[in-house]
Amino acid sequence: MSRTAFISHSDCWLHSMGSMHPESPDRLTEILDQIKGSGLDGLLDMREDVPQATLEQLYRAHSPAYVEELFEISPEQGLRHLDPDTAMTPHTLKAALRAAGAGVMATELVLAGTVHNAFCAVRPPGHHAERLRAMGFCFFNNVAVATRHALDVCGLERISIIDFDVHHGNGTENIFVADPRVQMLSFFQHPLYPYCGNKSTAPNMHNTAFPAGTRGDKVRELLSHVWLPALAEHQPQMLFISAGFDAHYEDDMASMGLVDADFAWISKELRQWADAHCGGRLVSMLEGGYSLPALGRSVLAHVRALADI
Ligand SMILES: [Zn+2]
């Protein structure tokens, strides 16, 4: 069996919105430290040869006008704020184009059978980026760009996106709400940024709002009793994961109570589902996760589960 790809690119370290901003390059440093410190890198297909996403690829998830505006307003120095928490630096576009490109590359590697599945350790994250706007640390919706590539270029007909970030993936919902080829399964803490998603908007959107303090047992019940039946109904040919780790109890960006073992269990269940029902085809992309030690350990658990080692 071919291996799990671990995909990253040095440009993803260049985007920094200031030393106090939680969405920092240190997140990737912590993740790589865990992967290499554990020796897991020797068992993974480590890839850094990530191409930039093309305009054509971005236009499948975002309007050309929005993408062109990002290129136009990209600053030559300093920060350019798009919302109070989201700012472009001179390096942001480079990082964002690699992050989106990583998802496309992972999709092609998995669909070609070169690797079994893939994890993209990239930033900026993507799931808050809507078709027409950046928000919540996100510029291009990486999972959405990759999903549309799998559908429109690679010829798949049905995909499921699982989003276990503690915040609602409003951008992913915004892009796919009218696209019945795509099913979105997600939980999130509510009320919490971006303060939406708690009212179901379409039959292909399966959102579950959890109150603060919810622990992993409720998430495991959700996966077993809601997500697996929904997957069986949609019969996706491939899974994408918006892998955010900010529902960890150590993460003070939110107030949920998941532990490393919960992320390991969720990841193993999804990998086993993909292996049994869609040829193992699974691409996971980093979203949130801001407690550095918890993020590093949880990603390690996630990737171990994807690689079954
Ligand atoms: Zn988040």
Short mmCIF file of C-alpha atoms in Angstrom, two decimals, residues 12 53 57-58 61-62 95-104 107 120-129 137-149 161 172 175-176 240-242 283-287:
data_model
loop_
_atom_site.label_atom_id
_atom_site.label_comp_id
_atom_site.label_asym_id
_atom_site.label_seq_id
_atom_site.Cartn_x
_atom_site.Cartn_y
_atom_site.Cartn_z
CA CYS A 12 3.82 28.96 4.35
CA ALA A 53 -2.41 27.38 -7.14
CA GLN A 57 -7.92 26.69 -9.87
CA LEU A 58 -8.79 29.58 -7.54
CA ALA A 61 -14.03 28.46 -5.53
CA HIS A 62 -13.74 32.27 -5.63
CA ALA A 95 1.86 31.53 1.30
CA ALA A 96 -1.82 31.44 0.37
CA LEU A 97 -1.05 30.30 -3.18
CA ARG A 98 1.11 27.45 -1.82
CA ALA A 99 -1.57 26.49 0.72
CA ALA A 100 -4.24 26.24 -1.97
CA GLY A 101 -1.78 24.58 -4.33
CA ALA A 102 -0.99 21.92 -1.72
CA GLY A 103 -4.61 20.78 -1.70
CA VAL A 104 -4.67 20.48 -5.47
CA THR A 107 -5.81 15.57 -4.60
CA CYS A 120 -1.30 19.28 4.11
CA ALA A 121 0.52 21.19 6.86
CA VAL A 122 -0.09 24.60 5.33
CA ARG A 123 -1.19 28.09 6.29
CA PRO A 124 -2.92 30.48 6.02
CA PRO A 125 -5.97 28.32 6.75
CA GLY A 126 -9.01 28.43 4.50
CA HIS A 127 -12.40 27.44 5.84
CA HIS A 128 -13.63 30.95 6.74
CA ALA A 129 -12.81 32.33 3.27
CA PHE A 137 -7.32 34.44 9.20
CA CYS A 138 -8.33 32.91 5.80
CA PHE A 139 -7.77 34.20 2.23
CA PHE A 140 -8.32 31.29 -0.17
CA ASN A 141 -10.53 28.37 0.84
CA ASN A 142 -7.95 25.63 0.42
CA VAL A 143 -10.32 22.69 0.88
CA ALA A 144 -12.87 24.23 -1.48
CA VAL A 145 -10.28 24.82 -4.21
CA ALA A 146 -9.13 21.20 -3.90
CA THR A 147 -12.68 19.85 -3.81
CA ARG A 148 -13.69 21.72 -6.95
CA HIS A 149 -10.50 20.46 -8.63
CA ILE A 161 -16.04 17.51 3.51
CA THR A 172 -16.91 26.24 2.86
CA ILE A 175 -19.13 28.00 -1.53
CA PHE A 176 -20.94 24.65 -1.57
CA PHE A 240 -11.70 16.03 2.47
CA ILE A 241 -11.03 17.05 6.06
CA SER A 242 -10.84 20.62 7.31
CA VAL A 283 -7.09 14.59 1.80
CA SER A 284 -6.81 16.47 5.09
CA MET A 285 -5.80 20.13 5.35
CA LEU A 286 -4.76 22.09 8.42
CA GLU A 287 -7.19 24.76 9.60
#
